[in-house]
Coordinates of C-alpha atoms in Angstrom, one line a residue:
X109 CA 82.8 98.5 149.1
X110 CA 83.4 101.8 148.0
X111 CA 81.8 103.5 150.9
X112 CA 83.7 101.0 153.7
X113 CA 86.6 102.0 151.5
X114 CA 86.2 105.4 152.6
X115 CA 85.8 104.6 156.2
X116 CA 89.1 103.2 156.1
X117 CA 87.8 99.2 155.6
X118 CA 91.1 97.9 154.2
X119 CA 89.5 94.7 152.8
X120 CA 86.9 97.0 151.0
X121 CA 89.9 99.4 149.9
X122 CA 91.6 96.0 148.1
X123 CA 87.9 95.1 146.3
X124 CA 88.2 98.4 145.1
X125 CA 91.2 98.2 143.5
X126 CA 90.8 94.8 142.2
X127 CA 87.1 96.0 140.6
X128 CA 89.3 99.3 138.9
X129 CA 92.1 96.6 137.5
X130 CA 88.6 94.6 136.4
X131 CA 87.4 97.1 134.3
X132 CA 90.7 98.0 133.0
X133 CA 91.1 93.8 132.2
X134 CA 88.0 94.1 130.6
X135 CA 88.2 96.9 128.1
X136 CA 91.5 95.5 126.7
X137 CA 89.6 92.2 126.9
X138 CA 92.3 90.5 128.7
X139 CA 90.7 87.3 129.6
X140 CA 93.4 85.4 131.4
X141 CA 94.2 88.5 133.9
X142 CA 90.6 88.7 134.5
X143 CA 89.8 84.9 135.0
X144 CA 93.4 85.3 138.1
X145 CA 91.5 88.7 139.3
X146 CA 88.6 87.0 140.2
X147 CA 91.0 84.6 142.3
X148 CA 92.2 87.3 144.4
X149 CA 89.1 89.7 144.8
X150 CA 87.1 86.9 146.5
X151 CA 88.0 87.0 150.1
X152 CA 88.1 91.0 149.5
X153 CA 84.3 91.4 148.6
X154 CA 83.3 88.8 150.5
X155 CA 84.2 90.4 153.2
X156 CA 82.9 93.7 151.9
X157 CA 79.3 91.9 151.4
X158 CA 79.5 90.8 154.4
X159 CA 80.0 94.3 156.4
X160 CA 77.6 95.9 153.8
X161 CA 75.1 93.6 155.8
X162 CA 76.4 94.2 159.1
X163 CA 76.1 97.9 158.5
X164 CA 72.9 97.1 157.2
X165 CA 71.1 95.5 160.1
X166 CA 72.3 97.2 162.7
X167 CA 72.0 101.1 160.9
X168 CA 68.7 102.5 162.3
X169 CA 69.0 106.2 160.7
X170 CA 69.6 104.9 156.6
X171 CA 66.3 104.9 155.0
X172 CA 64.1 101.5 154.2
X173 CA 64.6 102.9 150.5
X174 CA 68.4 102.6 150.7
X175 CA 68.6 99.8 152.4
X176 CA 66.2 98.2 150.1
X177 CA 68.4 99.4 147.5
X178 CA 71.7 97.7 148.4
X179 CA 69.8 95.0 149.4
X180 CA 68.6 94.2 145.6
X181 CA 71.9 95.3 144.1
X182 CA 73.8 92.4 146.4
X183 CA 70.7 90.2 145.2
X184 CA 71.7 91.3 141.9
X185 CA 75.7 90.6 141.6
X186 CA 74.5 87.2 143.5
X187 CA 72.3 86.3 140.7
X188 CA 75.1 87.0 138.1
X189 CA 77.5 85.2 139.5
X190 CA 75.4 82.1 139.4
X191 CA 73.9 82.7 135.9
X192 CA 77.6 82.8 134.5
X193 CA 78.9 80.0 136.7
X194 CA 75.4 77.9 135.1
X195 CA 76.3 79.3 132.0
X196 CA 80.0 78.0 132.0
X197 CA 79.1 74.4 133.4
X198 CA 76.3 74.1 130.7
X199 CA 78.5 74.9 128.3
X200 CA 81.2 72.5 129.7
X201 CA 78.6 70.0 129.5
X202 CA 76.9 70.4 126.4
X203 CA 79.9 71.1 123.9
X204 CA 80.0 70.8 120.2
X205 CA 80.7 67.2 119.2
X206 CA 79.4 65.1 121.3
X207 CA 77.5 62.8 119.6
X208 CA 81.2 61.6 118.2
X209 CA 83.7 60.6 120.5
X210 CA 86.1 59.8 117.8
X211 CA 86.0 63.6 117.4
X212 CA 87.0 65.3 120.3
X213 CA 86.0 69.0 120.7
X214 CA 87.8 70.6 123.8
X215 CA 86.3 74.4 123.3
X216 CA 84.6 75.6 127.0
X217 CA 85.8 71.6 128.7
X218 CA 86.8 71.9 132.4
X219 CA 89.5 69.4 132.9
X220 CA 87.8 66.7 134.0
X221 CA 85.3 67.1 131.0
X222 CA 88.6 66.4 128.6
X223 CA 89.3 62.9 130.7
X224 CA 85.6 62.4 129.8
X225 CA 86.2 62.8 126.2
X226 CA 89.3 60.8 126.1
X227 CA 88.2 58.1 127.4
X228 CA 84.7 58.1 125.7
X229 CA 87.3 58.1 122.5
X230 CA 89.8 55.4 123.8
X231 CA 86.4 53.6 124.2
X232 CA 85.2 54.3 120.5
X233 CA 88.6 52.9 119.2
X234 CA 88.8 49.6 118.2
X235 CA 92.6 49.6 117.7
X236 CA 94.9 48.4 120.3
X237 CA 97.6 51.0 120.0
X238 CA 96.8 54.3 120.4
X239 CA 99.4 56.4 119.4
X240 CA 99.7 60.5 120.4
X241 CA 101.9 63.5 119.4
X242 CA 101.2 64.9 123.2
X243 CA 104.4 66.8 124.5
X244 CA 103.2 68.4 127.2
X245 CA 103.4 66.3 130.4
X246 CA 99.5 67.3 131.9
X247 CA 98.1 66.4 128.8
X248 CA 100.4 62.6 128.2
X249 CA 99.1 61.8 131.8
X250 CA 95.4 62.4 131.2
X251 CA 96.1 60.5 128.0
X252 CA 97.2 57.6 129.8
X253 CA 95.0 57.5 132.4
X254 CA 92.2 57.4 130.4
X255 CA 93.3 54.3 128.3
X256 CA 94.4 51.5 131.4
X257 CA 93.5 48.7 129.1
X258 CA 95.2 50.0 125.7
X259 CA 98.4 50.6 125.1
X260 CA 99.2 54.3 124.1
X261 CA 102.8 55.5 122.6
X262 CA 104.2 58.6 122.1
X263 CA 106.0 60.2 119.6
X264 CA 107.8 62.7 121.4
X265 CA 109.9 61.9 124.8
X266 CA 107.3 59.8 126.7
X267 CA 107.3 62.1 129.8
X268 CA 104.8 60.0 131.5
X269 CA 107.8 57.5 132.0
X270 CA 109.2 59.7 134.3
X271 CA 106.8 61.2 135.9
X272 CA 104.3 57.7 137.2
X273 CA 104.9 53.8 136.8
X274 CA 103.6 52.7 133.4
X275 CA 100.4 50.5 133.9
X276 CA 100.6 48.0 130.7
X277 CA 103.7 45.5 130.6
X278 CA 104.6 46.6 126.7
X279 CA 104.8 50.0 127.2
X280 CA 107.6 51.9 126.1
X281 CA 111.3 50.3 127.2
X282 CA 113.9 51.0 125.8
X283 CA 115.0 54.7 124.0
X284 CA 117.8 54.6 121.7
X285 CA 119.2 58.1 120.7
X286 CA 119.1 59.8 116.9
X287 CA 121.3 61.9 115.9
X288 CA 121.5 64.0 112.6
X289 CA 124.3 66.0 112.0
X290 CA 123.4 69.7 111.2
X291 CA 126.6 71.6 110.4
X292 CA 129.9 70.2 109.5
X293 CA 132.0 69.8 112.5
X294 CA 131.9 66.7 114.8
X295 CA 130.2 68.5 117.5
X296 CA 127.4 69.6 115.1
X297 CA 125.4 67.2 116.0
X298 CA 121.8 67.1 117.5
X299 CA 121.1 64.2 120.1
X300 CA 117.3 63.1 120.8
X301 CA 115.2 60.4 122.2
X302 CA 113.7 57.6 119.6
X303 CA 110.5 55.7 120.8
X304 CA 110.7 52.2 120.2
X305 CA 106.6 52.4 119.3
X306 CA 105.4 50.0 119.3
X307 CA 107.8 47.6 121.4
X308 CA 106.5 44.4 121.7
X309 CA 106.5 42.2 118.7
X310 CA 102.5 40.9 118.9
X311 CA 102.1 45.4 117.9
X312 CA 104.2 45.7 115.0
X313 CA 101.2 44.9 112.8
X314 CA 98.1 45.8 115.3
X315 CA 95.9 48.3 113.8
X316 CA 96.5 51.5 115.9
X317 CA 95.0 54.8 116.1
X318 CA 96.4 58.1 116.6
X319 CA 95.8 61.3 119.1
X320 CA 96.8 64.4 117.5
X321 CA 97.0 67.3 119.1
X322 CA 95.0 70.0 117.1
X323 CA 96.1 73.7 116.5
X324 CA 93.9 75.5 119.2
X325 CA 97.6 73.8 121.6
X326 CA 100.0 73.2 118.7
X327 CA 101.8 75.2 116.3
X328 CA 102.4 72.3 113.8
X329 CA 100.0 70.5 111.2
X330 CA 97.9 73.6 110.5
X331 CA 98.0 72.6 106.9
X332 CA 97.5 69.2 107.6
X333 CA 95.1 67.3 105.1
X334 CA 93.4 65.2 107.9
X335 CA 90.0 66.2 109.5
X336 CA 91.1 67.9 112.3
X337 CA 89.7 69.4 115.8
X338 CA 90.8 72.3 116.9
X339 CA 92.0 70.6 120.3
X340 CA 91.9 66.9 120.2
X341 CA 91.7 64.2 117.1
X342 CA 91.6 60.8 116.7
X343 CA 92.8 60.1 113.9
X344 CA 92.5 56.4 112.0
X345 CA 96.3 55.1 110.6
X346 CA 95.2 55.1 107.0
X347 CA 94.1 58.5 107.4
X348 CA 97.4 60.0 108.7
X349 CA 100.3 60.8 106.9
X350 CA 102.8 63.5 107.2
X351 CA 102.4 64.2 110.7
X352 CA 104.8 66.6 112.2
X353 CA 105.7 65.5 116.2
X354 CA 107.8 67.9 118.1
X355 CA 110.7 66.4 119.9
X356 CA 113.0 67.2 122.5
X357 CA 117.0 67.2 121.6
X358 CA 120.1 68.7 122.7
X359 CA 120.0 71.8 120.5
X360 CA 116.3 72.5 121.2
X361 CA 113.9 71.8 124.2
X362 CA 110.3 73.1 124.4
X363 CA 111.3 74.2 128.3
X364 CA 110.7 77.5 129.2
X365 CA 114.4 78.6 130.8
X366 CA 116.4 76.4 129.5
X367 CA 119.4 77.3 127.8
X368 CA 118.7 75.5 124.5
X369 CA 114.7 76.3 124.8
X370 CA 113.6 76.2 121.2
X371 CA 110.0 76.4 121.3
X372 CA 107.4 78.9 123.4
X373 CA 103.9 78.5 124.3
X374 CA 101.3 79.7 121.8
X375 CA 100.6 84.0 122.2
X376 CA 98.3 85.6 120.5
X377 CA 99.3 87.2 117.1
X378 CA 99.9 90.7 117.0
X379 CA 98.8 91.3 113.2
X380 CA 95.9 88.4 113.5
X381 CA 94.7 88.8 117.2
X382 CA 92.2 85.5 116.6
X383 CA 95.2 83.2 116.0
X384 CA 98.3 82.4 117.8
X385 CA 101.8 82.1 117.1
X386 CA 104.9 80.3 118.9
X387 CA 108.3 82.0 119.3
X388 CA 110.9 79.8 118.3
X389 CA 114.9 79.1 118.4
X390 CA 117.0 78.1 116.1
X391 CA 116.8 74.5 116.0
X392 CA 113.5 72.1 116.0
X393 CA 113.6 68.5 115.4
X394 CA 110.3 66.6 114.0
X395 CA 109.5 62.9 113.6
X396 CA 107.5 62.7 110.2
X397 CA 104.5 59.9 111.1
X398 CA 103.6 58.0 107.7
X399 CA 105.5 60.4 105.5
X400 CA 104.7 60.2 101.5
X401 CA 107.3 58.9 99.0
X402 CA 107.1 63.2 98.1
X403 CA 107.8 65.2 101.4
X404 CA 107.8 69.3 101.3
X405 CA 107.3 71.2 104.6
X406 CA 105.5 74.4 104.3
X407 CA 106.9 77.3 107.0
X408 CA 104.9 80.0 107.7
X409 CA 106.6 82.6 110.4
X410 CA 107.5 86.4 110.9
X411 CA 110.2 88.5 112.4
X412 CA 107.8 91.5 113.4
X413 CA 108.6 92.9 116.8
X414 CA 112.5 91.7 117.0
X415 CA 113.5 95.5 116.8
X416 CA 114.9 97.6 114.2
X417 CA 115.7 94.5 112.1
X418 CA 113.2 92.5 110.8
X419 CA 115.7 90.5 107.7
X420 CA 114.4 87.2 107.5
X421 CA 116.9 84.5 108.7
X422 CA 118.4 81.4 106.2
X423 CA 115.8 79.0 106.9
X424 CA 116.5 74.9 106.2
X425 CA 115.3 71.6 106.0
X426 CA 117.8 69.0 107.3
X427 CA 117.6 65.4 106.2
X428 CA 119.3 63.5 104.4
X429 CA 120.9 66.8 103.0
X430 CA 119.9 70.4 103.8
X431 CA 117.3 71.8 101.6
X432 CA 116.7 75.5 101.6
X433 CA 114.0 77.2 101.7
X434 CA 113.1 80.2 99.1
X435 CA 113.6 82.9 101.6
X436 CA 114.2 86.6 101.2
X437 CA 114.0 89.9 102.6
X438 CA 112.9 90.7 105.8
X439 CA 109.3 91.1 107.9
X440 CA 107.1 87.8 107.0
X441 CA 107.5 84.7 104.7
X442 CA 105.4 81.4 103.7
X443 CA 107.5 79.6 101.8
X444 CA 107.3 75.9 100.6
X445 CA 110.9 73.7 100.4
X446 CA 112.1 71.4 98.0
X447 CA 111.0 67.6 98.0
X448 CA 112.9 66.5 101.3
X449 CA 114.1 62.7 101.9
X450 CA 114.0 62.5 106.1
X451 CA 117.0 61.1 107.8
X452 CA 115.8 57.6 109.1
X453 CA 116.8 56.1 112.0
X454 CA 115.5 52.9 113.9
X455 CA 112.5 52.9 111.4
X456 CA 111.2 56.3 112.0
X457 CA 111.7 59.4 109.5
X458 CA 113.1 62.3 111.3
X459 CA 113.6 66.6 110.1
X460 CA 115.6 69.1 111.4
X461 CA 114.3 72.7 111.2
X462 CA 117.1 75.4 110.8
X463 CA 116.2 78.4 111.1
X464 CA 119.7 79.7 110.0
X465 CA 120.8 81.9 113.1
X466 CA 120.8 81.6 116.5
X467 CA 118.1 83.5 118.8
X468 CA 118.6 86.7 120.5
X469 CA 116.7 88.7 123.5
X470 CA 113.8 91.0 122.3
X471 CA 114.6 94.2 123.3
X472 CA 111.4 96.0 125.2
X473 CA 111.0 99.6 125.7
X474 CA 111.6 100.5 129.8
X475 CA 109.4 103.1 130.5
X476 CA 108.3 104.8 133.4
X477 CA 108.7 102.9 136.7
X478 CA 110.5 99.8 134.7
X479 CA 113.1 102.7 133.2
X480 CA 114.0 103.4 137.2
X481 CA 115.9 100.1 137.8
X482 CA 116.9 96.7 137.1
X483 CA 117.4 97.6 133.3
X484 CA 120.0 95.0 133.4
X485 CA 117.3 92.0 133.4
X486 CA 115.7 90.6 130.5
X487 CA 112.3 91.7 130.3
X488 CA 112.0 88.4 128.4
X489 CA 114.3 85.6 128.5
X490 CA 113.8 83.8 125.9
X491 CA 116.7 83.5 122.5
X492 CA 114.1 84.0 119.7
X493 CA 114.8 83.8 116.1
X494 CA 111.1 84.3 114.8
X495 CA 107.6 83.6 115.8
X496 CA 106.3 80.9 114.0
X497 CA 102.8 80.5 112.7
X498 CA 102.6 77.1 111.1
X499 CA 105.2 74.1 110.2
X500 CA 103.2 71.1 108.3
X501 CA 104.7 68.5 105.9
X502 CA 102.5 68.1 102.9
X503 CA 102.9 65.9 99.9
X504 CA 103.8 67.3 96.3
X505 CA 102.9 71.5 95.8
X506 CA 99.3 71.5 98.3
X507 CA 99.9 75.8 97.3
X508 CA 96.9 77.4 97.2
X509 CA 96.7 79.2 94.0
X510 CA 95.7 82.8 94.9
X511 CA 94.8 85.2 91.5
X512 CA 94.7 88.5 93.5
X513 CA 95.6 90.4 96.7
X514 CA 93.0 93.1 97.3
X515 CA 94.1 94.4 99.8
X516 CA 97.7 93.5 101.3
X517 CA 97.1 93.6 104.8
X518 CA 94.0 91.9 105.2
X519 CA 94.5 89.1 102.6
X520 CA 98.3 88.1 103.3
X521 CA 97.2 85.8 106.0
X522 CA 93.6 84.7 104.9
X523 CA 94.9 83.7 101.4
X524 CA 97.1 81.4 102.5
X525 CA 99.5 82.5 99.5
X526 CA 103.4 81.7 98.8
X527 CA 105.6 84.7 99.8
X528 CA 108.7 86.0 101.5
X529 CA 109.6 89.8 102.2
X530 CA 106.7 91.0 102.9
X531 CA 105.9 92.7 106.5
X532 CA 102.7 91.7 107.9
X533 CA 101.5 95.7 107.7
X534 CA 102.1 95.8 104.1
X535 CA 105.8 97.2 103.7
X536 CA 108.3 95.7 101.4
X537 CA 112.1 95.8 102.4
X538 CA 114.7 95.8 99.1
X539 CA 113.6 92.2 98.1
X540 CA 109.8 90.7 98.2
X541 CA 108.4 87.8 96.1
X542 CA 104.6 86.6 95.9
X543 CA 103.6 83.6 94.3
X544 CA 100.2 84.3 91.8
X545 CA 97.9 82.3 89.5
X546 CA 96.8 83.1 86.2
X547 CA 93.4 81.7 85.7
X548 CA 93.4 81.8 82.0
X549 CA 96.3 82.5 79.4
X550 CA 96.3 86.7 78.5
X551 CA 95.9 88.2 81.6
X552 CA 97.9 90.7 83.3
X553 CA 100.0 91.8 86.0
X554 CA 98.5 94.8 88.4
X555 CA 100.1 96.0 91.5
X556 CA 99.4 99.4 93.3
X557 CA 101.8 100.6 96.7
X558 CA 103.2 104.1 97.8
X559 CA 106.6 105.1 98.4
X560 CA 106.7 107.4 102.1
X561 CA 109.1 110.2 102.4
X562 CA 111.0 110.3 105.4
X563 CA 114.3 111.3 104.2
X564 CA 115.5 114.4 102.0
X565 CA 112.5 116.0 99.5
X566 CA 114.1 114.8 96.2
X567 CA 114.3 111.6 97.1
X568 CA 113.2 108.9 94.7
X569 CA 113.8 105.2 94.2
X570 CA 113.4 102.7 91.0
X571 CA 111.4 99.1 90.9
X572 CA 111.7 96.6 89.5
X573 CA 109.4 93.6 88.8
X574 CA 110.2 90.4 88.0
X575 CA 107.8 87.7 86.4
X576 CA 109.2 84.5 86.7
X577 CA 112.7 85.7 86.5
X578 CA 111.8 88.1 83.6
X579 CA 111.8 91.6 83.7
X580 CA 109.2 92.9 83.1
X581 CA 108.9 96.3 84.5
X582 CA 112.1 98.8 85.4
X583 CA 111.2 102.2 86.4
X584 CA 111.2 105.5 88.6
X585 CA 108.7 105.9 91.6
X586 CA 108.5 109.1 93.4
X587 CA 107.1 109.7 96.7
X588 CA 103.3 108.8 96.5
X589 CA 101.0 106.3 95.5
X590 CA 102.4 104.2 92.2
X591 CA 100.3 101.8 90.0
X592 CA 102.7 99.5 88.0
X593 CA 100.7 97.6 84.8
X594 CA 103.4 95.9 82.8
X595 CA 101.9 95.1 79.1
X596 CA 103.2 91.7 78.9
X597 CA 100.3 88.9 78.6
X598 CA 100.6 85.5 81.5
X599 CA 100.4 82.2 80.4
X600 CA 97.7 79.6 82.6
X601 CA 99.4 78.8 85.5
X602 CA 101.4 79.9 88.8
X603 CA 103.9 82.7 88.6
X604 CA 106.9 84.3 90.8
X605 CA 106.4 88.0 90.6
X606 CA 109.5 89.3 92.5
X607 CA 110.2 93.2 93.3
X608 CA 113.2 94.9 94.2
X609 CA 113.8 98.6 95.3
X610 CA 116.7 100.1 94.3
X611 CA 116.8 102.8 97.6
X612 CA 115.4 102.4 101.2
X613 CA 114.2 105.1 103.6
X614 CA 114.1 104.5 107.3
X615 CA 110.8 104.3 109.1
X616 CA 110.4 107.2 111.4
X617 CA 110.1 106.8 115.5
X618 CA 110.7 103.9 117.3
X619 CA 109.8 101.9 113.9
X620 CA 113.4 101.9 112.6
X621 CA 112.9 99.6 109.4
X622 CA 114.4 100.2 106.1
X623 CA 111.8 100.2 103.7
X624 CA 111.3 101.0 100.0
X625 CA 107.4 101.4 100.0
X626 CA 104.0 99.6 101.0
X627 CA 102.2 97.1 99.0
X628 CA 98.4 97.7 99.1
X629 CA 97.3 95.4 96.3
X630 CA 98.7 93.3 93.7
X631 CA 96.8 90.6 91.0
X632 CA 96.9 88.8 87.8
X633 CA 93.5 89.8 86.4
X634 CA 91.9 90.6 82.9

């Protein structure tokens, strides 16, 4: 390709090109643009390949070496193309899982290899009803093609409805609206879609199974207590409670482009590039499936990357009331809420999800060619409030109880610990909380951190540490590491160890937040 390039071969220029972009795709490891690059450079080195040969059969003066040469390296990208094709397709057929068909595994499945599994699983089922928290509208169709002679329900808008004739008599038919009121005026009200699942009276006590959507496509129930695939389970009805399912309203809509769009696809997450995260709105509405007689809903999100500031927004619960959750500060939070009673309507429990202020455009740096023009277009149009990694509804505390942070950064995520304030890199704003356990009654408080300077050479702040509203440490840091040991002795148990800065300095560059210092470790240790 590149020496027809050079002769001017515009379809060998373009493989050139596209095989430059490839190896740029492939250092950053940027899977997706290389999977749509090898769309587009097809016709472009096939027709390189194919004047390569040309050239080669009719060139009289290149030497049998060189054209032995080319020869075995097209032999060569031939062969690799088919050993990762083979290698895809065995791995599309030979998956993890199945032995099981009640546990679906969806990891290297083409699409027709997920039909295969659902049905295969509709199949297993012995229950009637099968019952799904499927939203999107490719993956409720495969759904319902796969079970013809069951009768499948969903809990969010049943888009199949609209989209092909239902096949069984009882499906869904009628869809009487909720709504639960979620600020004080009239018009604060948020309409939505209730399934009548299941309809017909001969289902109301069929056994019935249900098809969750796992975390690998869902942002919700990442804490949930059931066995769970990463893509696909089926899930028996005494085994589910709890359940979180998504629905559409008139405040919120999982539709990319509309006005009121609430939730975003999953993206990768910035400070835990193996997981994803889902940028949300302000409002969210849930249907709780088989919720416990003792409700709490465990929110797990970050404000990282919405500019300057990062202050975490008034999260809530709405039910029957609004609960709060215990959020402060800015950057990151995990926080657990209050028991919540669900508003009920028709027989189903419902939650609101109030994220306490209403989204905004994140701002993008233009640079270069993008700084020439059209700065007056969103880069992004989506109203974002956070990103949010996990929303589950668990019964009673279900808190880890975490002794010790080693190291800030790296354990803040894998602990799965109770916090708010701090930012995923480690900073701490003017307020931060973390929520410890003391194995054993004597032990002690240990944190460590630095204070940066950034601002004037005598400039100092004061902490302040709080041990289940207590304080138990009040006292000058200077710029530079800090160790803070407060003599007091723990009882057993969990503790809220709070901090507060008294001064902030502003993070240099395009950074911008207002910071007192870094927290690099912190524990409750002998």
């Amino acid at each position: 390709a590149v020496q027809r390039a050079r002769r001017g071969n515009a379809p060998a220029l373009m493989a050139v090109i596209c095989l430059v972009f490839f190896a740029y795709f492939f250092v950053r490891m940027a899977d997706y643009a290389l999977y749509k690059s090898a769309s587009y450079i097809q016709p472009f080195a096939i027709c390189a390949a194919i004047a390569s040969l040309e050239r080669l059969g009719a060139a009289r003066t290149v030497p049998r070496a060189g054209r032995r040469l080319l020869a075995v390296a097209l032999a060569i990208c031939f062969a690799l193309s088919v050993w990762t094709s083979g290698f895809y397709l065995r791995r599309s057929l030979d998956a993890i899982g199945d032995a099981d068909a009640t546990f679906i595994n969806g990891r290297f499945l083409t699409t027709q290899r997920i039909v295969d599994r659902l049905e295969a699983a509709m199949r297993a089922s012995s229950a009637g009803v099968v019952i799904s928290n499927a939203a999107q509208l490719s993956v409720q169709r495969i759904i319902a093609d796969a079970a013809p002679r069951k009768n499948v329900f969903f809990v969010t808008s049943n888009l199949v409805e609209h989209a092909q004739p239902t096949k069984a008599r009882d499906y869904i038919k009628w869809r009487p609206i909720g709504l639960i009121p979620v600020g004080p005026r009239a018009a604060d009200l948020a309409g939505f879609v209730v399934e009548n699942r299941p309809a017909a009276p001969r289902f109301r006590n069929a056994a019935r199974d249900y098809l969750i959507v796992g975390p690998r496509y869902n942002v919700f129930n990442r804490a949930a207590p059931w066995r769970q695939d990463p893509f696909f389970s089926l899930v028996h009805e005494a085994d589910v409670t709890n359940a979180l399912a998504y629905v559409d309203s008139t405040l919120g809509v999982a539709e990319l482009g509309d006005p009121h769009n609430s939730l975003s696809t999953l993206e990768r997450d910035y400070f835990a590039p193996q997981e994803t995260y889902a940028g949300i709105g302000r409002y969210l509405i849930f249907e709780i499936v088989r919720p416990s007689k003792r409700v709490r809903l465990l929110l797990d999100f970050t404000t990282m990357g919405f500019d300057a500031v990062h202050e975490l927004p008034p999260a809530s619960i709405i039910g029957k009331r609004r609960y709060d959750f215990p959020v402060v500060g800015g950057g990151s939070a995990r926080v657990l809420s209050p028991p919540v009673e669900p508003f009920v309507t028709h027989g189903h429990a419902y939650v609101c999800l109030d994220m306490g202020r209403e989204g905004a455009l994140r701002h993008y740096p233009r640079r270069g060619l993008l700084a020439l023009f059209g700065r007056n277009l969103p880069l992004d149009e989506r109203r974002l409030v956070a990103y949010l990694r996990d929303l589950s509804a668990v019964s009673g505390e279900r808190a880890p109880r975490v002794a010790a942070l080693e190291n800030v950064r790296r354990d803040l995520r894998a602990s799965g610990v109770l916090y708010s304030g701090i930012y995923d890199d480690g900073w701490l704003g003017r307020r931060s909380y973390v929520t410890l356990s003391a194995r054993r009654p004597g032990q002690h408080l240990r944190l460590k951190g630095f204070v940066p300077l950034t601002a004037r050479g005598d400039f100092h702040t004061r902490i302040i540490v709080r041990v289940d509203g207590r304080v138990v440490t009040d006292q000058d840091v200077l710029p530079g590491e800090f160790a803070v040991e407060p003599p007091d002795a723990l009882r057993a148990g969990v503790h809220h160890v709070a901090l507060e800065f008294s001064a902030l300095q502003t993070l240099p560059g395009d950074d911008g937040r207002h910071v007192g210092g870094a927290l690099t470790s912190i524990a409750i240790a002998d």
